[in-house]
mmCIF file of C-alpha atoms in Angstrom:
data_model
loop_
_atom_site.group_PDB
_atom_site.id
_atom_site.type_symbol
_atom_site.label_atom_id
_atom_site.label_comp_id
_atom_site.label_asym_id
_atom_site.label_seq_id
_atom_site.Cartn_x
_atom_site.Cartn_y
_atom_site.Cartn_z
ATOM 1 C CA MET A 1102 121.473 5.054 39.864
ATOM 2 C CA THR A 1103 122.159 7.959 42.196
ATOM 3 C CA ASP A 1104 124.114 9.822 39.558
ATOM 4 C CA ALA A 1105 121.185 9.525 37.157
ATOM 5 C CA ILE A 1106 118.896 11.411 39.522
ATOM 6 C CA PRO A 1107 118.895 15.161 38.868
ATOM 7 C CA ARG A 1108 120.462 17.268 41.578
ATOM 8 C CA SER A 1109 117.298 19.337 41.987
ATOM 9 C CA VAL A 1110 115.419 16.184 43.016
ATOM 10 C CA ARG A 1111 118.171 14.765 45.296
ATOM 11 C CA SER A 1112 118.558 18.050 47.162
ATOM 12 C CA PHE A 1113 115.201 17.772 48.967
ATOM 13 C CA PRO A 1114 114.373 14.839 51.268
ATOM 14 C CA SER A 1115 111.098 12.950 50.935
ATOM 15 C CA GLY A 1116 108.172 14.899 52.391
ATOM 16 C CA GLU A 1117 110.031 18.228 52.344
ATOM 17 C CA ARG A 1118 108.546 20.890 50.117
ATOM 18 C CA ARG A 1119 110.692 22.878 47.759
ATOM 19 C CA PRO A 1120 111.081 26.530 48.626
ATOM 20 C CA ARG A 1121 108.689 28.535 46.524
ATOM 21 C CA ALA A 1122 109.161 32.003 45.135
ATOM 22 C CA TRP A 1123 106.181 33.262 47.134
ATOM 23 C CA TRP A 1124 107.124 36.862 46.527
ATOM 24 C CA LEU A 1125 106.309 36.461 42.825
ATOM 25 C CA VAL A 1126 102.689 36.049 43.872
ATOM 26 C CA TYR A 1127 102.301 38.099 47.029
ATOM 27 C CA ILE A 1128 104.105 41.251 45.959
ATOM 28 C CA PRO A 1129 101.960 41.858 42.820
ATOM 29 C CA LEU A 1130 98.816 40.959 44.783
ATOM 30 C CA THR A 1131 99.794 43.365 47.553
ATOM 31 C CA ILE A 1132 100.371 46.157 45.047
ATOM 32 C CA LEU A 1133 97.011 45.496 43.395
ATOM 33 C CA PHE A 1134 95.326 45.404 46.807
ATOM 34 C CA ILE A 1135 96.824 48.757 47.762
ATOM 35 C CA PHE A 1136 95.739 50.384 44.499
ATOM 36 C CA ALA A 1137 92.233 48.952 44.883
ATOM 37 C CA VAL A 1138 91.648 49.657 48.574
ATOM 38 C CA ALA A 1139 93.638 52.856 49.177
ATOM 39 C CA PRO A 1140 91.226 55.213 47.329
ATOM 40 C CA LEU A 1141 88.249 53.703 49.161
ATOM 41 C CA LEU A 1142 89.919 53.983 52.578
ATOM 42 C CA LEU A 1143 91.011 57.547 51.833
ATOM 43 C CA THR A 1144 87.428 58.445 50.935
ATOM 44 C CA TRP A 1145 86.098 56.806 54.091
ATOM 45 C CA PHE A 1146 88.648 58.668 56.230
ATOM 46 C CA THR A 1147 87.673 61.971 54.605
ATOM 47 C CA ALA A 1148 84.030 61.361 55.525
ATOM 48 C CA PHE A 1149 84.983 61.584 59.220
ATOM 49 C CA LYS A 1150 87.161 64.718 58.908
ATOM 50 C CA THR A 1151 86.310 68.360 59.409
ATOM 51 C CA ASP A 1152 87.249 70.920 56.763
ATOM 52 C CA GLN A 1153 90.284 71.946 58.807
ATOM 53 C CA GLN A 1154 91.475 68.336 59.168
ATOM 54 C CA GLN A 1155 91.182 67.856 55.411
ATOM 55 C CA LEU A 1156 93.467 70.852 54.817
ATOM 56 C CA VAL A 1157 96.016 70.013 57.517
ATOM 57 C CA SER A 1158 96.185 66.239 56.992
ATOM 58 C CA PRO A 1159 94.418 65.183 53.775
ATOM 59 C CA TYR A 1160 95.916 61.672 53.843
ATOM 60 C CA GLY A 1161 96.014 61.102 57.596
ATOM 61 C CA LEU A 1162 93.627 59.394 59.978
ATOM 62 C CA PRO A 1163 90.542 61.338 61.126
ATOM 63 C CA LEU A 1164 91.642 62.200 64.690
ATOM 64 C CA PRO A 1165 89.336 62.994 66.329
ATOM 65 C CA PRO A 1166 86.601 61.698 63.990
ATOM 66 C CA THR A 1167 83.417 63.650 63.390
ATOM 67 C CA LEU A 1168 79.968 62.487 62.275
ATOM 68 C CA ASP A 1169 78.864 65.895 60.997
ATOM 69 C CA ASN A 1170 79.397 65.019 57.336
ATOM 70 C CA LEU A 1171 77.451 61.768 57.635
ATOM 71 C CA GLY A 1172 74.619 63.480 59.497
ATOM 72 C CA GLU A 1173 74.353 66.273 56.937
ATOM 73 C CA ALA A 1174 74.479 63.859 53.996
ATOM 74 C CA TRP A 1175 71.840 61.647 55.649
ATOM 75 C CA THR A 1176 69.417 64.535 56.292
ATOM 76 C CA VAL A 1177 70.186 67.512 54.040
ATOM 77 C CA GLY A 1178 71.413 65.314 51.195
ATOM 78 C CA ARG A 1179 68.318 63.080 51.588
ATOM 79 C CA PHE A 1180 70.438 59.945 51.678
ATOM 80 C CA SER A 1181 68.023 58.450 54.205
ATOM 81 C CA ILE A 1182 65.338 58.417 51.481
ATOM 82 C CA TYR A 1183 67.739 57.192 48.802
ATOM 83 C CA PHE A 1184 68.964 54.423 51.110
ATOM 84 C CA LYS A 1185 65.403 53.232 51.725
ATOM 85 C CA ASN A 1186 64.623 53.217 47.997
ATOM 86 C CA SER A 1187 67.787 51.271 47.148
ATOM 87 C CA LEU A 1188 67.053 48.775 49.908
ATOM 88 C CA ILE A 1189 63.477 48.162 48.725
ATOM 89 C CA ILE A 1190 64.503 47.677 45.094
ATOM 90 C CA SER A 1191 67.545 45.524 45.901
ATOM 91 C CA ILE A 1192 65.664 43.187 48.269
ATOM 92 C CA ALA A 1193 62.823 42.788 45.762
ATOM 93 C CA ASP A 1194 65.362 42.092 43.011
ATOM 94 C CA VAL A 1195 67.126 39.447 45.101
ATOM 95 C CA ILE A 1196 63.895 37.653 46.040
ATOM 96 C CA GLY A 1197 62.615 37.670 42.474
ATOM 97 C CA MET A 1198 65.939 36.581 40.999
ATOM 98 C CA VAL A 1199 66.461 33.738 43.479
ATOM 99 C CA VAL A 1200 62.977 32.378 42.743
ATOM 100 C CA ILE A 1201 63.220 32.706 38.955
ATOM 101 C CA SER A 1202 66.822 31.522 38.558
ATOM 102 C CA SER A 1203 66.357 28.506 40.841
ATOM 103 C CA LEU A 1204 63.148 27.353 39.141
ATOM 104 C CA ALA A 1205 64.430 27.961 35.614
ATOM 105 C CA GLY A 1206 67.873 26.558 36.387
ATOM 106 C CA TYR A 1207 66.348 23.389 37.824
ATOM 107 C CA ALA A 1208 64.050 22.969 34.820
ATOM 108 C CA PHE A 1209 66.890 23.374 32.321
ATOM 109 C CA ALA A 1210 69.212 21.068 34.274
ATOM 110 C CA ARG A 1211 66.961 18.210 35.420
ATOM 111 C CA LEU A 1212 63.872 18.196 33.174
ATOM 112 C CA ARG A 1213 63.208 17.616 29.489
ATOM 113 C CA PHE A 1214 60.541 19.665 27.731
ATOM 114 C CA PRO A 1215 59.741 20.872 24.180
ATOM 115 C CA GLY A 1216 61.698 23.913 23.037
ATOM 116 C CA GLN A 1217 64.348 23.540 25.730
ATOM 117 C CA LYS A 1218 67.326 24.134 23.435
ATOM 118 C CA LEU A 1219 65.596 27.049 21.741
ATOM 119 C CA LEU A 1220 65.006 28.732 25.090
ATOM 120 C CA LEU A 1221 68.628 28.133 26.073
ATOM 121 C CA TYR A 1222 69.803 29.786 22.872
ATOM 122 C CA GLY A 1223 67.459 32.664 23.649
ATOM 123 C CA LEU A 1224 69.131 33.092 27.032
ATOM 124 C CA LEU A 1225 72.529 33.084 25.334
ATOM 125 C CA VAL A 1226 71.371 35.887 23.056
ATOM 126 C CA GLY A 1227 70.198 37.777 26.131
ATOM 127 C CA LEU A 1228 73.717 37.632 27.533
ATOM 128 C CA THR A 1229 75.111 39.475 24.516
ATOM 129 C CA ILE A 1230 72.734 42.457 24.551
ATOM 130 C CA PRO A 1231 74.037 45.541 26.419
ATOM 131 C CA VAL A 1232 71.534 47.431 28.538
ATOM 132 C CA ALA A 1233 72.223 50.743 26.798
ATOM 133 C CA ALA A 1234 71.210 49.238 23.447
ATOM 134 C CA ILE A 1235 67.655 48.484 24.613
ATOM 135 C CA ILE A 1236 67.064 51.289 27.105
ATOM 136 C CA ILE A 1237 64.735 53.187 24.748
ATOM 137 C CA PRO A 1238 62.470 50.158 24.034
ATOM 138 C CA LEU A 1239 62.456 49.444 27.772
ATOM 139 C CA TYR A 1240 61.435 53.025 28.513
ATOM 140 C CA LEU A 1241 58.624 52.926 25.961
ATOM 141 C CA THR A 1242 57.396 49.592 27.324
ATOM 142 C CA MET A 1243 57.309 50.900 30.889
ATOM 143 C CA ARG A 1244 55.514 54.021 29.701
ATOM 144 C CA ASP A 1245 52.865 51.995 27.852
ATOM 145 C CA PHE A 1246 52.232 49.890 30.966
ATOM 146 C CA HIS A 1247 52.125 53.034 33.164
ATOM 147 C CA LEU A 1248 55.034 51.807 35.276
ATOM 148 C CA LEU A 1249 57.320 54.824 34.951
ATOM 149 C CA ASN A 1250 58.278 56.490 38.219
ATOM 150 C CA THR A 1251 57.499 53.338 40.227
ATOM 151 C CA TYR A 1252 59.666 50.766 41.966
ATOM 152 C CA SER A 1253 58.170 48.079 39.723
ATOM 153 C CA SER A 1254 59.756 49.492 36.566
ATOM 154 C CA VAL A 1255 63.295 49.154 37.934
ATOM 155 C CA ILE A 1256 62.639 45.804 39.633
ATOM 156 C CA ILE A 1257 61.149 44.189 36.514
ATOM 157 C CA ALA A 1258 63.893 45.531 34.241
ATOM 158 C CA ASP A 1259 66.677 44.519 36.654
ATOM 159 C CA ILE A 1260 65.402 40.950 36.934
ATOM 160 C CA ALA A 1261 64.753 40.590 33.211
ATOM 161 C CA LEU A 1262 68.197 41.852 32.210
ATOM 162 C CA ALA A 1263 70.154 39.859 34.798
ATOM 163 C CA ALA A 1264 68.109 36.642 34.567
ATOM 164 C CA PRO A 1265 70.078 34.953 31.729
ATOM 165 C CA ILE A 1266 73.414 34.847 33.551
ATOM 166 C CA PHE A 1267 71.884 33.746 36.863
ATOM 167 C CA VAL A 1268 69.742 31.068 35.227
ATOM 168 C CA PHE A 1269 72.914 29.642 33.678
ATOM 169 C CA ILE A 1270 74.641 29.747 37.069
ATOM 170 C CA MET A 1271 71.847 27.792 38.749
ATOM 171 C CA ARG A 1272 71.521 25.434 35.780
ATOM 172 C CA ALA A 1273 75.201 24.519 36.061
ATOM 173 C CA PHE A 1274 74.856 24.060 39.801
ATOM 174 C CA PHE A 1275 71.779 21.790 39.610
ATOM 175 C CA LYS A 1276 73.340 19.856 36.743
ATOM 176 C CA ASP A 1277 76.343 19.078 38.943
ATOM 177 C CA LEU A 1278 74.189 17.303 41.571
ATOM 178 C CA PRO A 1279 74.005 13.474 41.384
ATOM 179 C CA GLY A 1280 71.194 12.105 39.220
ATOM 180 C CA GLU A 1281 70.581 9.301 41.717
ATOM 181 C CA LEU A 1282 68.874 11.805 44.009
ATOM 182 C CA ASP A 1283 66.024 12.301 41.537
ATOM 183 C CA ASP A 1284 65.611 8.580 40.924
ATOM 184 C CA ALA A 1285 65.529 7.702 44.619
ATOM 185 C CA ALA A 1286 62.973 10.423 45.344
ATOM 186 C CA ARG A 1287 60.705 9.321 42.485
ATOM 187 C CA VAL A 1288 60.858 5.724 43.708
ATOM 188 C CA ASP A 1289 59.651 6.995 47.093
ATOM 189 C CA GLY A 1290 56.704 8.677 45.366
ATOM 190 C CA ALA A 1291 57.883 12.296 45.391
ATOM 191 C CA ASN A 1292 56.624 14.572 42.639
ATOM 192 C CA GLU A 1293 58.795 17.076 40.775
ATOM 193 C CA LEU A 1294 57.933 19.991 43.055
ATOM 194 C CA GLN A 1295 58.782 17.971 46.166
ATOM 195 C CA ILE A 1296 62.090 16.883 44.639
ATOM 196 C CA PHE A 1297 62.942 20.495 43.858
ATOM 197 C CA TRP A 1298 61.839 21.980 47.188
ATOM 198 C CA GLN A 1299 62.867 19.290 49.658
ATOM 199 C CA ILE A 1300 65.973 17.776 48.045
ATOM 200 C CA MET A 1301 67.574 19.934 45.377
ATOM 201 C CA LEU A 1302 67.046 23.418 46.792
ATOM 202 C CA PRO A 1303 68.754 22.755 50.162
ATOM 203 C CA LEU A 1304 71.745 21.284 48.313
ATOM 204 C CA ALA A 1305 71.875 24.376 46.108
ATOM 205 C CA ARG A 1306 72.272 26.804 49.024
ATOM 206 C CA PRO A 1307 75.820 27.935 48.046
ATOM 207 C CA GLY A 1308 74.617 28.628 44.517
ATOM 208 C CA LEU A 1309 71.606 30.549 45.820
ATOM 209 C CA MET A 1310 73.862 32.650 48.050
ATOM 210 C CA THR A 1311 76.083 33.415 45.062
ATOM 211 C CA VAL A 1312 73.080 34.527 43.014
ATOM 212 C CA ALA A 1313 71.676 36.593 45.886
ATOM 213 C CA LEU A 1314 74.939 38.432 46.565
ATOM 214 C CA LEU A 1315 75.704 39.146 42.912
ATOM 215 C CA GLU A 1316 72.146 40.313 42.234
ATOM 216 C CA PHE A 1317 72.191 42.573 45.301
ATOM 217 C CA LEU A 1318 75.484 44.059 44.127
ATOM 218 C CA TRP A 1319 74.093 44.551 40.611
ATOM 219 C CA SER A 1320 70.910 46.216 41.877
ATOM 220 C CA TRP A 1321 72.506 48.322 44.614
ATOM 221 C CA ASN A 1322 75.052 49.885 42.246
ATOM 222 C CA ASP A 1323 72.752 50.231 39.229
ATOM 223 C CA LEU A 1324 72.641 53.785 37.932
ATOM 224 C CA LEU A 1325 71.187 53.690 34.416
ATOM 225 C CA LEU A 1326 67.767 52.110 35.012
ATOM 226 C CA PRO A 1327 66.786 54.160 38.096
ATOM 227 C CA LEU A 1328 68.060 57.309 36.391
ATOM 228 C CA VAL A 1329 65.832 56.695 33.361
ATOM 229 C CA PHE A 1330 62.728 55.217 35.019
ATOM 230 C CA LEU A 1331 62.522 57.139 38.321
ATOM 231 C CA VAL A 1332 61.873 60.842 37.833
ATOM 232 C CA SER A 1333 60.725 61.843 41.313
ATOM 233 C CA ASP A 1334 63.390 62.787 43.842
ATOM 234 C CA ASP A 1335 61.491 60.781 46.478
ATOM 235 C CA LEU A 1336 62.100 57.581 44.465
ATOM 236 C CA ARG A 1337 65.762 58.049 43.601
ATOM 237 C CA THR A 1338 68.216 55.344 44.590
ATOM 238 C CA LEU A 1339 71.626 55.918 46.165
ATOM 239 C CA PRO A 1340 73.671 55.947 42.909
ATOM 240 C CA VAL A 1341 71.255 58.430 41.302
ATOM 241 C CA GLY A 1342 71.113 60.510 44.460
ATOM 242 C CA MET A 1343 74.909 60.504 44.584
ATOM 243 C CA LEU A 1344 75.023 61.787 41.009
ATOM 244 C CA PHE A 1345 72.854 64.807 41.819
ATOM 245 C CA PHE A 1346 74.521 65.205 45.208
ATOM 246 C CA GLN A 1347 77.909 65.644 43.531
ATOM 247 C CA GLY A 1348 76.461 68.378 41.359
ATOM 248 C CA ARG A 1349 75.290 70.322 44.422
ATOM 249 C CA PHE A 1350 78.308 69.778 46.689
ATOM 250 C CA THR A 1351 81.203 69.466 44.259
ATOM 251 C CA ILE A 1352 83.615 71.466 46.432
ATOM 252 C CA ASP A 1353 82.650 69.864 49.753
ATOM 253 C CA TYR A 1354 84.803 66.734 49.767
ATOM 254 C CA GLY A 1355 83.685 65.773 53.257
ATOM 255 C CA LEU A 1356 80.024 65.583 52.251
ATOM 256 C CA MET A 1357 80.827 63.774 49.007
ATOM 257 C CA SER A 1358 82.963 61.260 50.893
ATOM 258 C CA ALA A 1359 80.134 60.725 53.364
ATOM 259 C CA GLY A 1360 77.827 59.951 50.463
ATOM 260 C CA VAL A 1361 80.323 57.451 49.050
ATOM 261 C CA LEU A 1362 80.595 55.818 52.486
ATOM 262 C CA ILE A 1363 76.818 55.426 52.772
ATOM 263 C CA LEU A 1364 76.725 53.971 49.261
ATOM 264 C CA SER A 1365 79.617 51.519 49.566
ATOM 265 C CA LEU A 1366 79.591 50.378 53.198
ATOM 266 C CA PRO A 1367 76.461 48.136 53.099
ATOM 267 C CA VAL A 1368 77.741 46.127 50.135
ATOM 268 C CA THR A 1369 81.188 45.795 51.717
ATOM 269 C CA LEU A 1370 79.737 44.545 55.012
ATOM 270 C CA LEU A 1371 77.384 42.159 53.223
ATOM 271 C CA PHE A 1372 80.249 40.584 51.316
ATOM 272 C CA LEU A 1373 82.414 40.278 54.435
ATOM 273 C CA ILE A 1374 79.584 38.558 56.328
ATOM 274 C CA PHE A 1375 78.677 36.093 53.577
ATOM 275 C CA GLN A 1376 82.047 35.705 51.871
ATOM 276 C CA ARG A 1377 82.352 32.036 52.899
ATOM 277 C CA ASP A 1378 79.040 31.141 51.264
ATOM 278 C CA PHE A 1379 79.958 33.219 48.229
ATOM 279 C CA VAL A 1380 83.345 31.558 47.750
ATOM 280 C CA LYS A 1381 81.850 28.139 48.462
ATOM 281 C CA GLY A 1382 79.227 28.728 45.792
ATOM 282 C CA LEU A 1383 81.869 29.605 43.227
ATOM 283 C CA ALA A 1384 84.112 26.697 44.213
ATOM 284 C CA SER A 1385 81.265 24.163 44.270
ATOM 285 C CA GLY A 1386 80.565 24.550 40.590
ATOM 286 C CA ALA A 1387 78.091 27.408 40.447
ATOM 287 C CA LEU A 1388 80.086 28.970 37.627
ATOM 288 C CA LYS A 1389 80.997 25.749 35.838
ATOM 289 C CA GLY A 1390 79.541 24.613 32.558
#
């Protein structure tokens, strides 16, 4: 009997794990991490360096650090105004998307109504259309409704274009919840709105956090729609402001790096704070189905 057992199995006692070639995983991941993070860290370091420090030690730490570049970008570069505009649009986008995707996702997952499959197919078609292909019709529509050069034009377009994917995310999440919850609530006399608000929505918190974070990221980094719809400099968002800022201060790497820091730091901090909810939302089935 013993001779029939392969040596690879006999070599390890019960309960003892086989040694794994961990380096096959960690070394490639470490290399990818370095390539992904190193340019961002280098840019952040440059934002805190003087011109002399950039010449003497372009890849070193900013010692001592200076806030002159950030202050000049915030005031002279008008990044304080761009930051406010991006924040207003992104928060409005998140609120609107969470409301729409949760309601629509719940309806598609838990209710039955005429034309349900047709609407689902319509959402699938919406997923295949690139923004650049419909930017001219969008522009003409906003012009006809006198919404150009307003926050509303970007907010409406952002929500409309991103809604299909987030509705599918919330639909998959609601569909994964036990059906007995609906039945028990209806037996107790709860109507559909009460079931949604008091039972389903609290259970869908990880999915809602996933939608909120992804929508904020989408809106915060969006360049095309604000560039087309917002003409006034007082309404520009951070990505658009950064585009024009680079044209004015192409040689000043310290100022450009400060602009990149202002643009990227809020999203990075937001993800670090809510990463547990984000990962939990993905792992709980928000992207299944």
